Amino acid sequence: MWNAWKKAFDAWEDASARYLETVLKNRLLLTPAGAALAQLTKTKALVDKTLATSLGALGLATKRDQERTLHLLNRLESRLLDLEERLDERTDKKP
Amino acid sequence: MNRWSLRAQNLGALAVRPKVPVGVTPADVVHAENKWRLLRYRPRHLRFKTPVLLVPSLINRHYVLDLMPGKSLAEWLVERGHDVFVIDWGTPGDEDRYLTFDDICDRYIGRALRKAAAYGPSGKAHVLGYCLGGTLAVIHAAVRPEHVASLLCIAAPVKFGGSAGGQDSLLEAWTRLSTFDVNSLVDAFGNVPWQLMQSAFHMLRPTMGLSKAVHLVDRAWSDEFLDGFLAIETWSNDNVSFPGECYRTYIESIYRKDELAMGTFALSGIPARLENIHCPVFAISFEHDSIVPADSAKALTDRVGSKDKTHLHLPGGHVGAVVSKAAADRLWPKLSDFWAQRDDLRNALPPAPAVAH
């Protein structure tokens, strides 16, 4: 009984997935969904920018400033590791 | 006790079932940089001299390749005598929104490859890329082939247009949508939130959750199945966000413009042409993979310049086919054999030192 039900379920699941795939590819659904997501992200970016500008006007470091600094530190670390590798190559050092 | 009683008992105790240990094969950190680390699984009895570097997807945890004891590709390879390294990408911080595709695919993979390759006699390593990790490995190998002994890609997308029987796959259709604004997404979030990407993956097959639930009830009598199921669930819910700038390039150049397949993509300013890959290449795709269609993965062997190239299409899905019991019988031996046949120095070696960086 269970096996028969499961077989029927698998067939239904497969058919439903195929049908939903056509729905989820439909531009009539996707275009407005994409536009809504874009609008939401633009709004969030605008709010963040406004907040950052206000903080900047007060002479405070913004989150973005801190992120940039941390990123540059990470990049510097990578460059140092590059140099270390080159030195190792020169001295033919094995790990 | 019959199967229904076992099912009822196991499902009833599911919430209090002890956590399955994941990613527990002993490994040492041989390099650490920013958030990523290079791990070397402790060799047991090395039979093959050329090291193997596993490159997992950027947006999932590396331990899918070391899921749990008995269902771990890494553990199995170590047992088989390979010297295995894996990149653990770690969790990007907010500042990693500025990490570029070049940083990750050229600088980081390059360093991991050089470090791993230094443990072998030829200064080369076999590279295995899984999913997006495979795409990154392919691009790297096309531009920096010096340390790549061979390239093995499991469910790695290479062609990003018309790869579902001539039509766009769902992911291709979504990313190509004119109203999908990748720039505003990256500007708003920095790193692209894993929750957003996970929702998209769930939408690829919306009935998957229900199907998994029914499958769980069906096999709940088996403790072995339950442990494996819970381990995969632990992994699939443990995702990481995509570094923003890298995502922008990935979507704009690789997905939308299909630059990798078209031969117009450049890594660090150097053209990444598939025909520049001349090492042995092995691409594997899966029949029920809703994320990477077979045509997308097969494009690798169609276009590389190598003469030694193989494409294998196996039954199974994107994850299950790599970590299931069937994978241990059907897939893993093929990977090891591929490397073994291309590793001409098979004598036992003294173990290399496990160096902490």
Coordinates of C-alpha atoms in Angstrom, one line a residue:
Chain A
M1 CA 0.0 0.0 0.0
W2 CA 2.7 2.4 1.1
N3 CA 4.9 1.5 -1.9
A4 CA 2.0 2.1 -4.3
W5 CA 1.3 5.5 -2.7
K6 CA 5.0 6.4 -2.9
K7 CA 5.1 5.5 -6.5
A8 CA 2.1 7.7 -7.2
F9 CA 3.6 10.5 -5.1
D10 CA 6.9 10.3 -7.1
A11 CA 5.0 10.6 -10.3
W12 CA 3.0 13.5 -9.1
E13 CA 6.1 15.2 -7.7
D14 CA 7.9 14.8 -11.0
A15 CA 5.0 16.1 -13.0
S16 CA 4.5 19.1 -10.6
A17 CA 8.2 20.0 -10.7
R18 CA 8.1 20.0 -14.5
Y19 CA 5.0 22.2 -14.5
L20 CA 6.4 24.6 -12.0
E21 CA 9.6 24.9 -14.0
T22 CA 7.6 26.3 -16.9
V23 CA 5.8 28.6 -14.6
L24 CA 9.0 29.8 -13.0
K25 CA 10.5 30.5 -16.5
N26 CA 7.5 32.5 -17.6
R27 CA 8.5 36.1 -18.3
L28 CA 5.1 37.4 -17.2
L29 CA 5.9 36.3 -13.7
L30 CA 9.7 36.8 -13.7
T31 CA 9.8 40.4 -15.1
P32 CA 7.8 42.0 -12.3
A33 CA 9.5 39.8 -9.7
G34 CA 12.9 41.0 -10.9
A35 CA 11.7 44.6 -11.0
A36 CA 10.4 44.3 -7.4
L37 CA 13.7 42.9 -6.2
A38 CA 15.6 45.6 -8.0
Q39 CA 13.4 48.3 -6.5
L40 CA 13.9 46.9 -3.0
T41 CA 17.6 46.7 -3.3
K42 CA 17.8 50.3 -4.8
T43 CA 15.8 51.6 -1.9
K44 CA 18.1 49.8 0.6
A45 CA 21.2 51.2 -1.2
L46 CA 19.7 54.7 -1.0
V47 CA 18.9 54.5 2.7
D48 CA 22.4 53.2 3.4
K49 CA 24.0 55.9 1.3
T50 CA 21.9 58.6 3.0
L51 CA 22.9 57.3 6.5
A52 CA 26.6 57.1 5.5
T53 CA 26.5 60.7 4.1
S54 CA 25.0 61.9 7.4
L55 CA 27.7 60.1 9.4
G56 CA 30.4 61.4 7.0
A57 CA 29.1 65.0 7.5
L58 CA 29.7 64.5 11.3
G59 CA 33.2 63.4 10.6
L60 CA 32.6 59.8 11.6
A61 CA 33.9 56.8 9.8
T62 CA 31.1 54.9 8.1
K63 CA 30.7 51.2 7.9
R64 CA 31.8 51.4 4.3
D65 CA 35.0 53.2 5.3
Q66 CA 35.8 50.5 7.8
E67 CA 35.1 47.8 5.3
R68 CA 37.4 49.4 2.7
T69 CA 40.2 49.7 5.3
L70 CA 39.9 46.1 6.4
H71 CA 39.8 45.0 2.8
L72 CA 43.0 47.0 2.1
L73 CA 44.7 45.3 5.1
N74 CA 43.7 41.9 3.8
R75 CA 45.0 42.8 0.4
L76 CA 48.3 44.0 2.0
E77 CA 48.6 40.6 3.8
S78 CA 48.1 38.9 0.4
R79 CA 50.8 41.0 -1.2
L80 CA 53.2 40.1 1.7
L81 CA 52.5 36.5 1.2
D82 CA 53.2 36.9 -2.5
L83 CA 56.6 38.4 -1.6
E84 CA 57.2 35.6 0.9
E85 CA 56.6 33.0 -1.9
R86 CA 58.9 34.8 -4.2
L87 CA 61.6 34.8 -1.6
D88 CA 61.0 31.1 -1.0
E89 CA 61.3 30.4 -4.7
R90 CA 64.6 32.3 -4.8
T91 CA 66.0 30.3 -1.9
D92 CA 64.4 27.1 -3.3
K93 CA 62.8 26.5 0.0
K94 CA 60.4 23.5 0.2
P95 CA 57.5 23.3 2.7
Chain B
M1 CA 10.4 -4.8 15.3
N2 CA 8.9 -4.2 11.9
R3 CA 9.8 -1.3 9.7
W4 CA 6.8 0.8 10.5
S5 CA 7.5 0.6 14.3
L6 CA 11.1 1.5 13.6
R7 CA 10.0 4.4 11.4
A8 CA 7.7 5.7 14.1
Q9 CA 10.4 5.3 16.8
N10 CA 13.1 7.0 14.8
L11 CA 10.9 9.9 13.5
G12 CA 9.6 10.4 17.1
A13 CA 13.1 10.8 18.3
L14 CA 14.4 12.8 15.4
A15 CA 14.5 16.1 17.3
V16 CA 16.6 14.6 20.1
R17 CA 18.8 12.4 17.9
P18 CA 22.5 13.1 18.6
K19 CA 24.1 15.5 16.1
V20 CA 25.9 13.7 13.3
P21 CA 29.6 14.7 13.3
V22 CA 30.5 16.3 9.9
G23 CA 33.9 17.1 8.4
V24 CA 35.9 15.1 11.0
T25 CA 38.6 13.5 8.9
P26 CA 41.8 14.7 10.7
A27 CA 43.4 17.6 8.8
D28 CA 46.1 20.2 9.4
V29 CA 46.0 23.8 8.3
V30 CA 48.9 24.3 6.0
H31 CA 48.0 27.9 4.9
A32 CA 45.7 30.6 6.1
E33 CA 44.9 33.9 4.4
N34 CA 42.1 36.3 4.9
K35 CA 39.1 34.0 5.7
W36 CA 40.2 30.9 3.7
R37 CA 42.5 28.1 4.7
L38 CA 44.2 25.3 3.0
L39 CA 43.8 22.0 4.8
R40 CA 45.8 18.9 4.3
Y41 CA 44.2 15.7 5.4
R42 CA 46.6 13.7 7.4
P43 CA 48.1 11.1 5.1
R44 CA 47.8 7.5 6.2
H45 CA 50.0 5.6 3.8
L46 CA 50.8 7.5 0.7
R47 CA 50.8 5.5 -2.5
F48 CA 50.6 8.3 -5.0
K49 CA 53.1 11.1 -5.2
T50 CA 51.0 13.8 -6.9
P51 CA 48.9 15.7 -4.4
V52 CA 45.2 16.2 -4.9
L53 CA 43.6 19.6 -4.4
L54 CA 39.9 19.7 -3.8
V55 CA 38.2 23.0 -4.7
P56 CA 34.7 23.2 -3.3
S57 CA 32.0 25.8 -4.2
L58 CA 32.4 29.3 -2.8
I59 CA 28.9 29.3 -1.4
N60 CA 28.8 26.0 0.4
R61 CA 31.0 24.6 3.2
H62 CA 34.0 22.4 2.1
Y63 CA 32.9 19.5 4.3
V64 CA 30.5 18.3 1.7
L65 CA 33.6 16.5 0.4
D66 CA 34.2 15.2 4.0
L67 CA 30.6 14.7 5.1
M68 CA 30.8 12.0 7.8
P69 CA 32.8 8.9 8.6
G70 CA 32.0 6.3 5.9
K71 CA 30.5 8.9 3.6
S72 CA 33.5 11.1 3.1
L73 CA 35.3 11.4 -0.2
A74 CA 38.3 13.0 1.5
E75 CA 38.5 10.1 4.0
W76 CA 38.2 7.6 1.2
L77 CA 40.9 9.2 -0.9
V78 CA 43.2 9.3 2.1
E79 CA 42.6 5.6 2.8
R80 CA 43.3 4.9 -0.8
G81 CA 46.8 6.5 -0.5
H82 CA 46.3 10.0 -2.0
D83 CA 47.8 13.2 -0.5
V84 CA 44.6 15.3 -0.2
F85 CA 44.3 19.0 0.3
V86 CA 41.1 21.0 0.4
I87 CA 40.3 24.8 0.3
D88 CA 38.0 25.9 3.2
W89 CA 36.7 29.2 1.9
G90 CA 35.6 30.2 5.4
T91 CA 32.9 32.9 6.0
P92 CA 33.4 36.2 4.2
G93 CA 33.2 39.3 6.4
D94 CA 31.5 42.5 5.3
E95 CA 34.8 43.8 4.0
D96 CA 35.0 41.0 1.6
R97 CA 32.4 42.6 -0.6
Y98 CA 35.4 44.1 -2.4
L99 CA 37.0 40.7 -3.1
T100 CA 37.1 40.4 -6.9
F101 CA 36.8 37.3 -9.0
D102 CA 40.5 37.7 -9.8
D103 CA 41.4 37.7 -6.1
I104 CA 39.6 34.4 -5.5
C105 CA 40.1 32.6 -8.8
D106 CA 43.7 33.7 -9.5
R107 CA 45.4 34.8 -6.3
Y108 CA 43.7 32.4 -3.7
I109 CA 43.4 29.3 -5.9
G110 CA 46.8 29.9 -7.3
R111 CA 48.3 30.1 -3.8
A112 CA 46.5 27.0 -2.7
L113 CA 47.6 25.1 -5.8
R114 CA 51.2 26.1 -5.4
K115 CA 51.2 25.2 -1.7
A116 CA 49.7 21.8 -2.4
A117 CA 51.8 21.1 -5.4
A118 CA 55.0 21.8 -3.5
Y119 CA 54.3 18.5 -1.6
G120 CA 54.7 16.5 -4.8
P121 CA 57.9 15.7 -6.7
S122 CA 56.8 17.4 -10.0
G123 CA 55.5 20.7 -8.5
K124 CA 52.1 19.9 -9.8
A125 CA 48.8 18.7 -8.2
H126 CA 45.7 17.1 -9.5
V127 CA 42.8 19.5 -9.2
L128 CA 39.2 18.4 -8.4
G129 CA 36.6 21.1 -8.6
Y130 CA 33.1 20.6 -7.4
C131 CA 30.2 22.8 -8.6
L132 CA 31.2 26.4 -8.7
G133 CA 34.6 25.3 -7.4
G134 CA 34.9 23.4 -10.7
T135 CA 34.2 26.5 -12.7
L136 CA 36.9 28.4 -10.8
A137 CA 39.3 25.5 -11.2
V138 CA 38.7 25.5 -15.0
I139 CA 39.2 29.2 -15.4
H140 CA 42.4 29.0 -13.3
A141 CA 43.7 26.1 -15.3
A142 CA 43.1 27.9 -18.5
V143 CA 45.2 30.9 -17.4
R144 CA 47.8 29.3 -15.0
P145 CA 48.4 25.7 -16.1
E146 CA 51.9 25.4 -14.7
H147 CA 50.9 23.5 -11.5
V148 CA 47.9 21.6 -12.8
A149 CA 48.7 17.9 -13.3
S150 CA 45.1 17.1 -14.3
L151 CA 41.6 18.7 -14.0
L152 CA 38.6 16.8 -12.7
C153 CA 35.3 18.6 -12.5
I154 CA 32.3 17.2 -10.8
A155 CA 29.0 19.0 -11.7
A156 CA 30.8 22.1 -12.7
P157 CA 29.0 24.5 -15.0
V158 CA 31.1 25.7 -17.9
K159 CA 28.5 26.8 -20.5
F160 CA 25.9 29.2 -19.2
G161 CA 23.4 29.5 -22.1
G162 CA 21.0 27.1 -23.6
S163 CA 22.4 24.3 -21.5
A164 CA 19.0 22.6 -20.8
G165 CA 18.5 20.8 -24.1
G166 CA 19.1 24.0 -26.2
Q167 CA 17.0 26.1 -23.9
D168 CA 18.1 28.2 -20.9
S169 CA 18.0 26.4 -17.6
L170 CA 16.1 28.0 -14.8
L171 CA 19.2 29.7 -13.3
E172 CA 20.2 30.9 -16.7
A173 CA 16.7 32.3 -17.4
W174 CA 16.6 34.1 -14.0
T175 CA 20.1 35.7 -14.3
R176 CA 19.4 36.8 -17.9
L177 CA 16.2 38.6 -16.9
S178 CA 16.5 42.2 -17.9
T179 CA 14.9 43.4 -14.7
F180 CA 17.3 41.4 -12.5
D181 CA 19.7 44.2 -11.5
V182 CA 22.9 42.6 -10.2
N183 CA 24.6 45.9 -9.6
S184 CA 21.9 47.2 -7.2
L185 CA 21.8 43.9 -5.5
V186 CA 25.6 44.1 -4.8
D187 CA 25.4 47.8 -3.9
A188 CA 22.6 47.1 -1.4
F189 CA 23.9 44.0 0.3
G190 CA 27.7 44.0 -0.3
N191 CA 28.0 40.2 -0.1
V192 CA 25.0 38.5 -1.6
P193 CA 23.1 37.0 1.3
W194 CA 23.2 33.2 1.4
Q195 CA 19.5 33.2 2.3
L196 CA 18.7 34.8 -1.1
M197 CA 20.7 32.3 -2.9
Q198 CA 19.3 29.4 -0.9
S199 CA 15.8 30.5 -1.7
A200 CA 16.7 30.6 -5.4
F201 CA 18.1 27.0 -5.2
H202 CA 14.9 25.8 -3.4
M203 CA 12.9 27.4 -6.2
L204 CA 14.7 25.3 -8.8
R205 CA 12.5 22.4 -7.6
P206 CA 9.9 23.7 -5.3
T207 CA 8.5 20.3 -4.6
M208 CA 11.9 19.1 -3.3
G209 CA 11.1 19.8 0.4
L210 CA 8.0 17.6 0.2
S211 CA 9.8 14.9 -1.7
K212 CA 12.5 14.9 0.9
A213 CA 10.0 14.6 3.7
V214 CA 8.3 11.6 2.0
H215 CA 11.7 10.0 1.3
L216 CA 12.6 10.5 5.0
V217 CA 9.4 8.7 6.2
D218 CA 10.1 5.9 3.7
R219 CA 13.6 5.3 4.9
A220 CA 13.4 6.3 8.5
W221 CA 13.7 2.7 9.7
S222 CA 17.4 2.8 8.7
D223 CA 19.7 4.5 11.2
E224 CA 22.4 4.7 8.6
F225 CA 20.1 6.6 6.2
L226 CA 18.9 8.9 9.0
D227 CA 22.5 9.8 9.9
G228 CA 23.4 10.5 6.2
F229 CA 20.2 12.5 5.8
L230 CA 20.8 14.7 8.8
A231 CA 24.5 15.2 7.8
I232 CA 23.4 16.4 4.3
E233 CA 20.7 18.6 5.9
T234 CA 23.3 20.1 8.3
W235 CA 25.5 20.9 5.3
S236 CA 22.8 22.2 3.0
N237 CA 21.7 24.7 5.7
D238 CA 25.2 25.8 6.5
N239 CA 25.8 28.2 3.7
V240 CA 27.9 31.3 3.2
S241 CA 27.3 34.6 1.4
F242 CA 28.9 35.3 -2.0
P243 CA 31.5 38.1 -2.0
G244 CA 29.8 41.0 -3.8
E245 CA 32.3 42.1 -6.5
C246 CA 33.1 38.4 -7.3
Y247 CA 29.4 37.8 -7.7
R248 CA 29.0 40.8 -10.0
T249 CA 31.6 39.3 -12.4
Y250 CA 30.2 35.8 -12.0
I251 CA 26.7 36.9 -13.0
E252 CA 27.6 39.6 -15.5
S253 CA 30.4 38.0 -17.4
I254 CA 30.1 34.3 -16.9
Y255 CA 26.4 33.8 -16.6
R256 CA 24.9 36.5 -18.7
K257 CA 27.5 36.9 -21.4
D258 CA 28.6 33.3 -21.2
E259 CA 32.2 34.5 -21.6
L260 CA 33.9 31.4 -20.5
A261 CA 32.3 29.2 -23.1
M262 CA 32.6 32.0 -25.7
G263 CA 36.3 32.3 -25.0
T264 CA 36.1 36.0 -24.1
F265 CA 36.6 35.8 -20.4
A266 CA 39.8 37.2 -18.9
L267 CA 41.3 36.4 -15.5
S268 CA 43.6 39.1 -14.2
G269 CA 43.7 40.5 -17.7
I270 CA 44.8 37.2 -19.3
P271 CA 42.3 35.5 -21.7
A272 CA 40.9 32.3 -20.1
R273 CA 40.4 30.1 -23.2
L274 CA 39.3 26.5 -22.7
E275 CA 41.4 25.4 -25.6
N276 CA 44.5 26.5 -23.6
I277 CA 43.9 23.6 -21.2
H278 CA 46.1 20.7 -22.3
C279 CA 46.3 18.6 -19.1
P280 CA 44.1 15.4 -18.7
V281 CA 40.5 16.4 -18.1
F282 CA 37.6 14.5 -16.6
A283 CA 34.2 16.0 -16.4
I284 CA 31.3 14.4 -14.6
S285 CA 27.6 15.4 -14.8
F286 CA 24.5 13.9 -13.2
E287 CA 21.2 12.9 -14.6
H288 CA 19.0 14.5 -12.0
D289 CA 21.1 17.6 -11.4
S290 CA 18.7 20.5 -11.2
I291 CA 21.5 23.0 -10.7
V292 CA 24.0 22.1 -13.3
P293 CA 22.6 20.6 -16.5
A294 CA 24.7 17.9 -18.2
D295 CA 25.3 20.1 -21.3
S296 CA 26.8 22.8 -19.2
A297 CA 29.3 20.5 -17.6
K298 CA 30.0 18.6 -20.8
A299 CA 31.1 21.8 -22.6
L300 CA 34.4 21.4 -20.8
T301 CA 35.4 18.2 -22.6
D302 CA 33.9 19.5 -25.8
R303 CA 36.2 22.6 -25.8
V304 CA 39.4 21.9 -24.0
G305 CA 42.6 21.5 -26.0
S306 CA 43.5 18.3 -24.1
K307 CA 43.7 15.0 -26.0
D308 CA 43.2 13.0 -22.8
K309 CA 39.6 14.0 -21.9
T310 CA 36.6 12.1 -20.6
H311 CA 33.0 13.0 -19.9
L312 CA 31.0 10.7 -17.6
H313 CA 27.2 11.1 -17.1
L314 CA 26.0 9.3 -14.0
P315 CA 22.6 8.8 -12.3
G316 CA 21.9 10.9 -9.3
G317 CA 21.5 14.5 -8.2
H318 CA 23.8 17.4 -7.6
V319 CA 24.7 16.5 -4.0
G320 CA 23.5 12.9 -3.4
A321 CA 25.6 11.5 -6.3
V322 CA 28.8 12.8 -4.6
V323 CA 28.2 11.8 -1.0
S324 CA 25.9 8.9 -1.0
K325 CA 26.7 5.2 -0.5
A326 CA 26.3 4.8 -4.2
A327 CA 29.0 7.4 -4.8
A328 CA 31.4 5.4 -2.8
D329 CA 30.8 2.4 -5.1
R330 CA 30.3 4.1 -8.4
L331 CA 32.0 7.5 -8.4
W332 CA 34.9 7.7 -6.0
P333 CA 36.9 4.7 -7.5
K334 CA 36.7 6.4 -10.9
L335 CA 38.2 9.5 -9.5
S336 CA 41.1 7.6 -7.8
D337 CA 41.6 5.5 -10.9
F338 CA 41.8 8.6 -13.1
W339 CA 44.6 10.0 -11.0
A340 CA 46.3 6.7 -10.5
Q341 CA 46.5 6.1 -14.2
R342 CA 48.1 9.5 -14.6
D343 CA 50.5 9.2 -11.6
D344 CA 53.5 7.4 -12.9
L345 CA 55.3 7.3 -9.6
R346 CA 53.2 4.9 -7.5
N347 CA 55.8 3.8 -5.0
A348 CA 55.4 4.5 -1.3
L349 CA 56.7 7.8 -0.1
P350 CA 57.8 9.1 3.2
P351 CA 55.1 11.4 4.6
A352 CA 55.7 15.1 3.9
P353 CA 55.7 17.2 7.1
A354 CA 52.4 18.8 8.2
V355 CA 53.4 22.4 8.4
A356 CA 51.3 24.9 10.3
H357 CA 51.6 28.3 8.7

